[in-house]
Amino acid sequence: MKNYKITYTFILICFSFTIVAQKRSAATNKVQANDHVVVERFADINVLRYEVPVWDKLTLKEKELVYYLTQACTSGRDIMWDQNYRHNLKIRKALENIYTHYKGDKTTADWKKFEIYLKRVWFSNGIHHHYSNDKIKPTFSKNYFLTLLKATKTQLDSSVTDILFNDVDSKKVNLDQSKGLISGSAVNFYGSGLTEDEVENYYKSFKAPDPERPYSYGLNSKLVKTKAGKIEENSWKHAGMYGAAIDKIIYWLQKAKSVAENKPQADALQLLIDFYNTGNLKIWDDYNIAWLKATEGNIDYINGFVEVYNDPLGYRGSYEGVVQIKDFDMSAKMEVVSKNAQWFEDNSPLMPEHKKQNVVGISYKTVIVAGEAGDSSPSTPIGVNLPNADWIRAEYGSKSVSLGNLIDAYAKAGGKGKLQEFANDAEEIALAEQYGALADKLHTALHEVVGHASGKINPGVGTPKETLKSYASTLEEGRADLVGLYFLYHPKLQEIGLVDNWKKVGMEAYDNYIRNGMMTQLIRLELGANVEEAHMRNRQWVSSWVFEKGQKDNVIERVTRNGKTYFNINDYEKLHDLFGQLLREVQRIKSEGDYEAGKNLVENYGVKVDQKLHAEVLERSKKFPNAPYNGFVNPVYVPKLDAQGNIIDISLTEPKTFAEQMLYYAKNYSFLPLDN
């Protein structure tokens, strides 16, 4: 599962131990720091570029493998667009046609607003915000848009044009049950007329041959109801839904297999090809196991229908592709975390019956990203732990990666002004400046390697998507966060050589987490909104729960000074104990499938926002012209051929602008029809 999106404004992360925030100019797109890293700034977004520093050190065969894998993952780009919303592809085509063919005045305020709207849609892979899930409303008028359509002879159905400006399909993923999880969500995973009960009953009729090893039913299909009332799956596979793009993916995966570094890697690629050809979920499990075992070699990848955050019911996987090259130095340093995974499990505060007796197969690497697509691009994770099936994790382990060169690029674009604004005192600032980046790096590692791999589900209890339903994702991310928080304030980290002062590292980690979960992450919300994104919810319910439970002993104090709010931790030892208590309870909820307890935890602590505090945070943030969200353009790989058509070298080029890359993708990777 994904750990953190790199868009976090207030998380302090950097492998070079630099305090990270972001700068942007509110009035212009001119870069003020590190011209090479920051490509462009618009709306609430920084677009950055990342380096692939080891490219020239790769062999030709390794370069070919990277090239073929990036071609494969980019070939599925349009799948994510269509998954996000059924009209996205036709809207994107219309917007791009206007952008490339309009001959009118491009100096007007309306045209500038149109450009920014298009870039926001590009960045979000559709018309809904990549993080808030709210529909992105144009700031230009409908009449102006109609003049653009007419001037460029662009065709777009009037009903779709209306949707851009009205309140229809206003939320991509709705988690407010009163509005209907399916009917209130615009995401294109379910046909019209389906209810949550119908979906759940449909999948209850599916029985895996081995109940202890359930298939990921629904992961690779759209569920629809026919006119006759029959419920059917439209599978995403060769000759099925999205078949045209999947065939391109298969083609490039076959090329990748031909230059695989070793047999286990080639075997895993063949199973992925077989999965795309058949849509068979047993093969998907076999592939994930083979992929886990393929740990040798310098090149690795993620490709498939992976994360289920975009499905309000937690069944369907969004298309995702990442290609990565091993960072040998940092991977060796962090290997110590995975080697001690059993110790962390044995010494966790979980109930004994919920602990794994044999934590297996965890690998942790820092990698250099070579390319991304779909759910990972332009907005990207900084850490990934896969596969998501709990039984595979229990029997075969997991792979965890930290995307090192993206974190480096993020750091190079930064400053540190907001730390001074929201930290309570000089001591807190000093701790952040000395230990902030290290603490967050370790939290990422512990979250991914130990957190997602910890704990077990009781025999006979269904999968979290069945038992915890729409709360499964935020509960899992909060559970992994809590594992990291519990052990960040522990002498074990110093014993195994990861830190030189475990107490100060832990104190900084706790300061940062509470500050972000209680206050600073609210900058991502419009005033009056509830928290809906899974990771934001988990940071709020974790922080709010320990704040409330610690009030008797004044563990965390809410301080008001000069009209400004701060949160000051008075007792780190007791906070450590509270994190442990909450971890124990959340693991019990997962292990026992206690839906009501999970629902109450999230709804009571993770959804509602203190509106007075929210208004204050927004006001205090105005003096920092920072973009809350970051994403990346990807390098473009250009093969050099000999007279016989054989690849003799591959060069790496960089797009000069965000628009250049998006239009390049539209021209070269648009394989799907506009309606699917």
XYZ file of C-alpha atoms in Angstrom:
676
model
C 0.000 0.000 0.000
C 1.068 3.533 -0.602
C 2.509 5.366 2.309
C 2.487 9.109 1.759
C 1.876 11.179 -1.307
C 4.785 13.494 -1.986
C 2.310 16.359 -1.957
C 2.428 16.751 1.822
C 3.292 20.342 2.530
C 4.184 20.013 6.162
C 5.961 16.678 6.353
C 9.693 17.113 6.778
C 11.396 14.634 4.519
C 14.711 14.455 2.801
C 17.511 11.961 2.546
C 20.010 14.821 2.562
C 18.555 15.944 5.909
C 17.101 19.234 4.708
C 13.902 20.690 6.098
C 11.334 20.478 3.342
C 8.576 22.843 2.428
C 7.834 24.471 -0.902
C 8.059 27.892 -2.494
C 6.023 29.206 -5.322
C 5.131 32.578 -6.721
C 1.448 33.326 -6.451
C 1.541 35.940 -9.166
C 3.798 34.332 -11.756
C 5.120 30.990 -12.888
C 8.726 32.150 -12.606
C 10.947 29.800 -10.647
C 12.550 31.351 -7.574
C 14.670 28.385 -6.452
C 16.474 25.687 -8.398
C 15.446 26.369 -11.975
C 16.251 22.832 -13.040
C 14.031 21.069 -10.507
C 10.902 23.246 -10.664
C 9.302 23.005 -14.088
C 6.200 25.067 -13.416
C 3.871 26.390 -10.728
C 0.154 26.983 -11.110
C -2.941 26.970 -8.886
C -2.080 24.790 -5.856
C 0.555 22.740 -7.676
C 4.309 22.573 -8.171
C 5.424 20.501 -11.147
C 8.976 19.253 -10.617
C 11.446 17.086 -12.489
C 13.590 14.325 -11.057
C 17.012 13.076 -12.040
C 18.016 9.510 -12.881
C 21.649 9.828 -11.764
C 22.669 6.219 -12.462
C 21.431 6.113 -16.059
C 24.853 6.273 -17.699
C 26.112 3.512 -15.396
C 23.551 0.984 -16.632
C 24.402 -1.641 -19.213
C 22.638 -1.493 -22.566
C 20.511 -4.490 -21.555
C 19.480 -2.746 -18.345
C 18.632 0.410 -20.280
C 16.491 -1.639 -22.651
C 14.647 -3.197 -19.730
C 13.925 0.219 -18.230
C 12.802 1.523 -21.631
C 10.414 -1.365 -22.280
C 8.963 -1.216 -18.764
C 8.357 2.542 -18.994
C 6.706 2.060 -22.378
C 4.477 -0.596 -20.824
C 3.398 1.514 -17.870
C 2.793 4.647 -19.977
C 0.707 2.636 -22.441
C -1.921 2.192 -19.724
C -2.151 5.904 -18.937
C -5.613 6.379 -20.436
C -7.016 3.551 -18.307
C -6.557 5.694 -15.207
C -8.221 8.653 -16.905
C -11.293 6.586 -17.774
C -11.381 4.905 -14.367
C -11.455 8.316 -12.712
C -14.536 9.458 -14.651
C -16.476 8.172 -17.644
C -16.264 11.477 -19.568
C -12.620 12.268 -18.867
C -11.159 11.127 -22.178
C -13.575 13.097 -24.329
C -13.130 16.165 -22.096
C -9.347 15.904 -22.297
C -9.432 15.555 -26.074
C -11.613 18.645 -26.361
C -9.442 20.720 -24.032
C -6.251 19.674 -25.806
C -7.745 20.431 -29.213
C -8.611 23.938 -28.037
C -5.154 24.404 -26.542
C -3.320 23.384 -29.716
C -5.592 25.008 -32.310
C -6.878 28.241 -30.814
C -5.658 31.227 -32.886
C -7.345 33.970 -30.887
C -5.987 36.326 -28.247
C -3.908 34.361 -25.725
C -3.060 37.340 -23.556
C -6.507 37.685 -21.997
C -7.319 36.745 -18.414
C -9.864 34.195 -19.651
C -7.288 32.371 -21.763
C -4.874 32.250 -18.828
C -7.674 30.783 -16.719
C -8.321 28.198 -19.425
C -4.639 27.203 -19.474
C -4.566 26.768 -15.720
C -7.774 24.719 -15.810
C -6.325 22.402 -18.450
C -3.115 21.953 -16.450
C -5.080 21.154 -13.310
C -7.067 18.541 -15.245
C -3.840 17.074 -16.654
C -2.319 16.914 -13.199
C -5.338 15.127 -11.708
C -5.839 12.665 -14.587
C -9.311 14.080 -14.987
C -11.721 16.774 -13.894
C -11.674 15.856 -10.188
C -8.938 17.084 -7.869
C -6.298 14.419 -7.350
C -6.418 14.777 -3.557
C -9.709 16.309 -2.422
C -11.755 14.416 -5.065
C -13.862 17.551 -5.626
C -14.691 18.503 -9.196
C -12.344 21.185 -10.500
C -14.563 24.079 -11.551
C -13.397 26.382 -14.374
C -12.833 29.987 -13.334
C -13.808 31.177 -16.818
C -17.417 31.375 -17.945
C -19.362 28.806 -19.885
C -19.945 31.371 -22.621
C -16.189 31.848 -23.030
C -15.721 28.085 -23.255
C -18.385 27.877 -25.961
C -16.526 30.513 -27.981
C -13.347 28.418 -27.697
C -15.176 25.299 -28.866
C -16.586 27.175 -31.849
C -13.306 28.920 -32.759
C -11.411 25.621 -32.857
C -14.237 23.498 -34.292
C -13.986 21.247 -31.245
C -16.762 18.747 -30.684
C -18.022 18.135 -27.139
C -21.541 17.027 -26.308
C -23.528 19.825 -24.695
C -24.470 17.612 -21.737
C -20.779 17.027 -21.017
C -20.028 20.723 -21.427
C -22.728 21.461 -18.869
C -21.118 19.053 -16.380
C -17.936 21.133 -16.359
C -19.863 24.060 -14.921
C -22.672 22.504 -12.857
C -22.784 20.359 -9.704
C -23.375 17.009 -11.394
C -20.787 14.353 -10.448
C -19.209 16.791 -8.026
C -17.234 14.181 -6.059
C -14.999 11.512 -7.563
C -14.943 9.390 -4.404
C -17.660 10.045 -1.831
C -17.285 8.478 1.611
C -20.326 10.145 3.166
C -22.733 7.218 3.464
C -25.753 9.498 3.660
C -25.096 10.532 0.042
C -24.580 6.974 -1.188
C -21.091 5.531 -1.574
C -21.741 4.522 -5.189
C -24.393 6.999 -6.304
C -22.470 9.869 -4.709
C -19.189 8.931 -6.419
C -18.322 9.862 -9.998
C -15.514 7.318 -10.275
C -16.124 4.978 -13.214
C -16.078 1.659 -11.377
C -19.818 0.960 -11.232
C -22.634 1.220 -13.713
C -25.792 3.168 -12.943
C -28.436 1.724 -10.676
C -26.192 -0.401 -8.465
C -26.428 -0.205 -4.686
C -23.820 -1.037 -2.070
C -25.855 -4.013 -0.876
C -26.104 -5.413 -4.399
C -22.337 -5.177 -4.837
C -21.608 -6.829 -1.497
C -24.141 -9.608 -2.105
C -22.728 -10.179 -5.582
C -19.250 -10.813 -4.230
C -20.505 -12.879 -1.311
C -21.546 -15.438 -3.906
C -17.916 -15.791 -5.024
C -15.984 -18.452 -3.152
C -12.249 -18.944 -3.586
C -11.106 -22.595 -3.606
C -9.146 -21.895 -0.426
C -10.953 -19.533 2.015
C -7.628 -18.801 3.722
C -6.255 -17.466 0.433
C -9.122 -15.387 -1.015
C -8.890 -13.861 -4.448
C -9.054 -10.089 -4.890
C -12.530 -10.224 -6.391
C -13.501 -7.082 -8.276
C -9.934 -5.805 -8.550
C -9.838 -5.721 -12.358
C -13.358 -5.045 -13.560
C -16.213 -2.592 -13.783
C -19.459 -3.851 -12.284
C -22.648 -3.070 -14.200
C -26.319 -3.922 -14.137
C -27.938 -4.901 -17.434
C -31.350 -3.705 -18.574
C -32.669 -7.083 -17.472
C -31.379 -6.445 -13.965
C -28.495 -8.901 -14.146
C -25.215 -7.870 -12.529
C -22.108 -8.472 -14.639
C -18.396 -7.704 -14.592
C -16.659 -6.006 -17.502
C -13.133 -7.303 -16.999
C -10.090 -5.176 -17.784
C -8.076 -7.507 -19.993
C -7.123 -8.408 -23.555
C -10.304 -8.449 -25.655
C -12.183 -6.955 -22.723
C -12.706 -3.466 -21.343
C -9.562 -1.351 -21.903
C -8.293 -4.103 -24.204
C -6.673 -1.731 -26.720
C -4.400 -0.209 -24.084
C -3.802 -3.526 -22.339
C -2.621 -5.063 -25.610
C 0.025 -2.331 -25.817
C 1.044 -3.051 -22.225
C 1.362 -6.745 -23.057
C 3.492 -5.968 -26.124
C 6.016 -3.971 -24.108
C 6.034 -6.456 -21.230
C 6.954 -9.165 -23.703
C 9.842 -7.010 -24.903
C 10.867 -6.472 -21.277
C 10.808 -10.207 -20.619
C 13.232 -10.725 -23.509
C 15.879 -8.649 -21.700
C 15.048 -9.678 -18.117
C 17.993 -9.722 -15.725
C 17.296 -13.243 -14.477
C 14.834 -16.128 -14.681
C 12.698 -15.189 -11.618
C 12.202 -11.715 -13.078
C 11.284 -13.187 -16.486
C 8.883 -15.684 -14.874
C 7.119 -12.898 -12.984
C 6.770 -10.824 -16.155
C 5.238 -13.799 -17.965
C 2.663 -14.220 -15.202
C 1.780 -10.523 -15.441
C 1.343 -10.960 -19.201
C -0.863 -13.992 -18.548
C -2.956 -11.975 -16.094
C -3.501 -9.176 -18.602
C -4.412 -11.725 -21.268
C -6.939 -13.605 -19.145
C -8.024 -11.346 -16.284
C -7.692 -14.401 -14.046
C -7.297 -13.380 -10.391
C -5.596 -16.655 -9.450
C -2.874 -15.693 -11.917
C -2.742 -12.246 -10.304
C -1.939 -13.893 -6.969
C 0.625 -16.160 -8.614
C 2.198 -13.124 -10.230
C 2.429 -11.221 -6.957
C 4.130 -14.166 -5.269
C 6.583 -14.528 -8.166
C 7.232 -10.772 -8.163
C 7.963 -10.909 -4.435
C 10.485 -13.692 -4.965
C 12.247 -11.834 -7.794
C 14.533 -9.810 -5.526
C 17.771 -10.051 -7.489
C 18.709 -7.571 -10.186
C 18.965 -3.806 -10.427
C 15.636 -3.066 -12.109
C 12.165 -3.511 -10.644
C 8.682 -2.249 -11.411
C 5.059 -1.964 -10.329
C 2.404 -2.560 -12.952
C -1.251 -3.435 -12.679
C -4.510 -2.598 -10.968
C -3.107 -1.938 -7.526
C -4.522 0.527 -4.982
C -8.223 0.540 -4.115
C -8.498 4.017 -2.557
C -10.518 5.303 -5.512
C -13.229 2.694 -4.993
C -15.566 3.805 -2.189
C -16.218 0.110 -1.514
C -12.558 -0.898 -1.690
C -12.721 -3.555 -4.424
C -11.371 -2.054 -7.640
C -7.742 -1.240 -8.322
C -6.587 1.900 -10.103
C -4.110 1.378 -12.914
C -0.548 2.151 -11.869
C 2.954 1.851 -13.272
C 6.339 2.632 -11.705
C 9.784 1.671 -13.024
C 12.693 1.808 -10.600
C 16.438 1.285 -10.375
C 18.061 0.156 -7.144
C 19.915 2.759 -5.077
C 22.589 0.497 -3.645
C 23.996 2.767 -0.936
C 20.731 3.800 0.726
C 19.175 0.334 0.365
C 22.052 -1.191 2.321
C 21.623 1.360 5.099
C 17.896 0.694 5.463
C 18.084 -3.077 5.171
C 18.522 -3.199 8.942
C 14.831 -2.293 9.380
C 13.574 -5.323 7.455
C 16.081 -7.605 9.184
C 14.584 -6.647 12.546
C 10.934 -6.955 11.495
C 10.305 -9.946 13.750
C 11.692 -8.095 16.766
C 9.332 -5.191 16.091
C 6.386 -7.590 15.815
C 7.294 -9.460 18.998
C 7.701 -6.217 20.954
C 4.640 -4.396 19.639
C 1.707 -3.620 21.970
C -0.673 -5.840 19.960
C -2.685 -8.545 21.678
C -0.679 -11.801 21.535
C -3.299 -13.507 19.377
C -3.009 -10.725 16.790
C 0.764 -10.938 16.355
C 2.487 -12.835 13.578
C 4.697 -15.604 14.875
C 6.737 -15.608 11.701
C 7.162 -12.330 9.813
C 8.532 -13.382 6.434
C 9.959 -12.056 3.232
C 10.151 -8.312 3.824
C 12.501 -6.490 1.472
C 13.190 -2.775 1.746
C 14.988 -0.748 -0.885
C 15.614 2.846 -1.678
C 15.158 3.187 -5.423
C 15.682 5.673 -8.204
C 12.476 6.182 -10.138
C 12.889 5.940 -13.899
C 9.273 6.431 -14.945
C 5.705 6.530 -13.652
C 2.174 6.472 -15.018
C -1.457 6.180 -14.019
C -2.155 6.397 -10.299
C 1.498 7.338 -9.629
C 1.794 10.231 -12.049
C 2.013 13.196 -12.007
C 1.229 13.014 -8.260
C 3.337 10.265 -6.751
C 3.900 8.271 -3.576
C 7.202 8.523 -1.720
C 6.958 5.011 -0.351
C 5.243 1.834 -1.516
C 4.575 -1.503 0.154
C 3.093 -4.315 -1.928
C 1.286 -6.614 -2.498
C -1.930 -5.648 -0.763
C -3.371 -9.136 -0.150
C -3.003 -9.885 3.569
C -2.582 -13.616 3.084
C 0.275 -13.140 0.618
C 1.968 -10.795 3.064
C 1.598 -13.365 5.821
C 2.947 -16.293 3.817
C 5.415 -14.685 1.422
C 6.153 -11.201 2.755
C 6.203 -7.881 0.948
C 8.369 -5.457 -0.962
C 8.831 -1.949 0.379
C 10.500 0.821 -1.547
C 11.321 4.444 -0.850
C 11.488 6.623 -3.954
C 14.741 8.377 -3.145
C 15.325 10.583 -6.180
C 11.794 11.996 -5.955
C 12.380 12.933 -2.332
C 15.668 14.560 -3.372
C 13.898 16.613 -6.044
C 11.201 17.591 -3.578
C 13.841 18.798 -1.127
C 15.699 20.853 -3.726
C 12.547 22.860 -4.390
C 12.081 23.839 -0.772
C 12.382 26.250 2.128
C 11.272 26.149 5.790
C 9.070 29.147 6.624
C 5.967 27.306 7.827
C 7.855 25.379 10.449
C 8.570 28.603 12.331
C 4.946 29.705 11.976
C 3.290 26.584 13.366
C 5.864 25.088 15.745
C 5.160 25.963 19.385
C 8.596 27.094 20.489
C 12.296 27.341 19.695
C 12.988 23.878 21.095
C 10.501 22.313 18.700
C 12.025 24.184 15.769
C 15.545 23.157 16.772
C 14.526 19.492 16.995
C 12.924 19.695 13.545
C 15.967 21.322 11.999
C 18.319 18.719 13.452
C 16.235 15.553 13.303
C 13.184 16.253 11.135
C 14.309 14.652 7.922
C 15.795 11.612 9.634
C 12.665 11.106 11.764
C 10.420 11.213 8.739
C 12.632 8.914 6.713
C 12.441 6.392 9.538
C 8.685 6.818 9.880
C 8.336 6.053 6.176
C 10.458 2.931 6.565
C 8.688 1.713 9.702
C 5.259 2.466 8.212
C 5.980 0.520 5.039
C 8.263 -2.292 6.169
C 6.976 -3.045 9.662
C 3.562 -1.388 9.750
C 1.843 -2.884 6.732
C 3.483 -6.259 7.376
C 2.438 -6.475 11.037
C -0.519 -8.180 12.652
C -2.807 -10.916 11.439
C -6.513 -11.412 10.833
C -8.323 -13.947 12.990
C -9.250 -17.247 11.314
C -12.628 -17.056 9.622
C -12.718 -13.255 9.528
C -13.125 -11.809 6.056
C -10.817 -9.397 4.290
C -10.842 -5.747 5.470
C -12.709 -4.593 2.368
C -15.477 -7.045 3.335
C -15.502 -6.362 7.074
C -14.436 -2.711 7.419
C -15.784 -1.632 4.031
C -15.331 2.065 3.239
C -13.226 2.550 6.388
C -10.680 -0.143 5.505
C -8.176 2.120 3.733
C -7.943 4.851 6.364
C -7.804 2.295 9.191
C -4.966 0.442 7.486
C -2.963 3.586 6.844
C -3.519 4.745 10.419
C -2.499 1.333 11.740
C 0.765 1.465 9.795
C 1.352 5.055 10.960
C 0.858 3.934 14.569
C 3.402 1.142 14.231
C 5.918 3.708 13.020
C 5.039 6.186 15.766
C 5.265 3.579 18.507
C 8.767 2.483 17.560
C 10.108 5.910 16.600
C 10.261 6.676 20.324
C 12.177 3.535 21.273
C 15.836 2.807 22.170
C 15.851 -0.100 19.698
C 16.483 2.380 16.870
C 19.720 3.444 18.502
C 20.709 -0.140 19.363
C 20.581 -1.148 15.691
C 22.490 1.924 14.568
C 19.780 3.925 12.817
C 19.962 6.997 15.085
C 22.395 8.540 17.524
C 19.719 9.897 19.887
C 16.504 7.895 19.804
C 14.693 10.121 22.274
C 15.211 13.353 20.353
C 14.362 11.696 17.040
C 11.168 10.350 18.589
C 10.281 13.696 20.139
C 10.629 15.426 16.780
C 8.554 12.751 15.061
C 5.762 13.194 17.623
C 5.886 17.003 17.387
C 5.615 16.863 13.616
C 2.833 14.282 13.514
C 0.611 16.066 16.030
C 1.243 19.464 14.436
C 0.303 18.096 11.017
C -2.605 15.881 12.068
C -4.245 18.484 14.317
C -3.574 21.596 12.316
C -1.331 22.134 9.330
C -2.781 19.540 6.939
C -6.021 21.557 6.980
C -4.537 23.873 4.358
C -5.600 21.282 1.778
C -9.287 21.733 2.580
C -11.657 24.495 1.646
C -13.205 26.174 4.667
C -16.285 24.269 5.756
C -15.257 20.945 4.217
C -14.994 17.648 6.053
C -11.944 15.396 5.801
C -12.482 12.692 3.192
C -9.100 11.580 1.826
C -7.981 8.358 3.554
C -4.511 9.510 4.632
C -5.740 12.884 5.902
C -8.439 11.119 7.846
C -5.979 8.733 9.444
C -3.633 11.508 10.545
C -6.558 13.377 12.084
C -8.155 10.438 13.895
C -4.817 9.278 15.271
C -3.905 12.777 16.496
C -7.366 13.681 17.796
C -7.765 10.410 19.668
C -4.475 10.695 21.577
C -5.164 14.400 22.225
C -8.526 13.599 23.797
C -7.373 10.550 25.752
C -4.392 12.465 27.109
C -6.345 15.476 28.364
C -6.617 14.120 31.904
C -2.822 14.113 32.243
C -2.302 17.138 29.958
C -0.211 14.974 27.601
C -0.792 17.370 24.683
C -1.646 20.958 25.472
C -3.512 23.279 23.144
C -1.829 26.652 23.517
C -3.202 30.038 22.405
C -0.661 32.820 22.138
C -1.184 36.183 20.427
C -4.339 34.839 18.848
C -2.552 31.821 17.359
C -3.009 28.145 18.175
C -0.189 25.716 18.877
C -0.021 22.139 20.146
C 2.653 21.371 22.710
C 3.521 17.864 23.868
C 4.151 17.864 27.624
C 4.737 14.139 28.165
C 6.311 12.112 25.366
C 6.376 8.917 27.441
C 2.621 8.987 27.988
C 2.022 9.897 24.347
C 4.099 6.864 23.362
C 1.846 4.738 25.570
C -1.300 6.262 24.025
C -0.032 5.494 20.521
C 0.483 1.913 21.685
C -3.031 1.677 23.128
C -4.549 2.981 19.905
C -2.428 0.632 17.794
C -3.600 -2.307 19.885
C -7.239 -1.303 19.358
C -6.940 -0.659 15.619
C -5.259 -4.022 15.111
C -8.078 -5.633 17.119
C -10.598 -3.908 14.836
C -8.825 -5.282 11.766
C -8.187 -8.745 13.211
C -11.788 -9.194 14.367
C -13.461 -7.282 11.528
C -15.202 -4.955 13.998
C -16.968 -2.615 11.582
C -18.848 -0.579 14.169
C -15.738 0.165 16.227
C -13.799 1.146 13.100
C -16.625 3.356 11.880
C -16.938 5.084 15.248
C -13.199 5.728 15.470
C -13.029 7.327 12.027
C -16.302 9.238 12.168
C -15.817 10.552 15.706
C -12.189 11.617 15.325
C -11.222 11.741 11.648
C -13.954 13.463 9.639
C -15.239 16.661 11.273
C -13.026 19.743 11.271
C -12.716 22.445 13.913
C -13.867 25.265 11.626
C -12.479 28.062 13.780
C -9.049 26.430 13.813
C -9.311 25.715 10.093
C -9.987 29.375 9.324
C -7.023 30.338 11.468
C -4.677 27.909 9.686
C -5.751 29.220 6.291
C -5.241 32.811 7.396
C -1.801 32.118 8.897
C -0.756 30.311 5.722
C -1.552 33.223 3.420
C 1.848 34.810 3.939
C 3.526 31.704 2.546
C 2.981 31.499 -1.211
C 3.499 27.736 -1.141
C 1.845 25.128 -3.307
C 0.294 22.384 -1.161
C 0.773 19.727 -3.849
C 3.712 18.475 -5.871
C 4.063 16.215 -8.865
C 6.531 15.381 -11.595
C 7.146 15.241 -15.284
C 8.889 12.046 -16.356
C 12.042 11.689 -18.425
C 11.562 10.509 -22.005
C 13.715 7.641 -23.261
C 14.839 7.774 -26.893
C 16.377 4.645 -28.447
C 19.227 4.956 -30.944
C 19.067 2.320 -33.685
C 21.623 0.847 -36.035
C 20.997 0.182 -39.718
C 19.324 -3.135 -38.910
C 16.943 -1.533 -36.427
C 18.669 -2.840 -33.314
C 18.920 -0.641 -30.243
C 22.529 0.395 -29.692
C 21.907 3.013 -27.007
C 19.080 4.835 -25.246
C 19.286 8.495 -24.311
C 17.331 10.266 -21.603
C 15.684 13.604 -22.404
C 13.621 15.943 -20.258
C 10.418 17.776 -21.239
C 10.840 21.533 -21.059
C 7.283 22.181 -19.883
C 4.382 20.309 -18.330
C 2.263 20.941 -21.422
C 4.960 19.490 -23.668
C 4.851 16.192 -21.804
C 1.070 16.004 -21.623
C 0.656 16.679 -25.343
C 3.402 14.153 -26.136
C 1.530 11.538 -24.134
C -1.761 12.427 -25.821
C -0.176 12.012 -29.250
C 1.693 8.773 -28.573
C -0.255 6.889 -25.892
C -3.959 7.489 -26.618
C -5.047 3.921 -27.328
C -8.579 3.848 -25.932
C -11.856 4.953 -27.480
C -13.438 7.987 -25.842
C -16.270 5.834 -24.447
C -15.423 2.521 -22.772
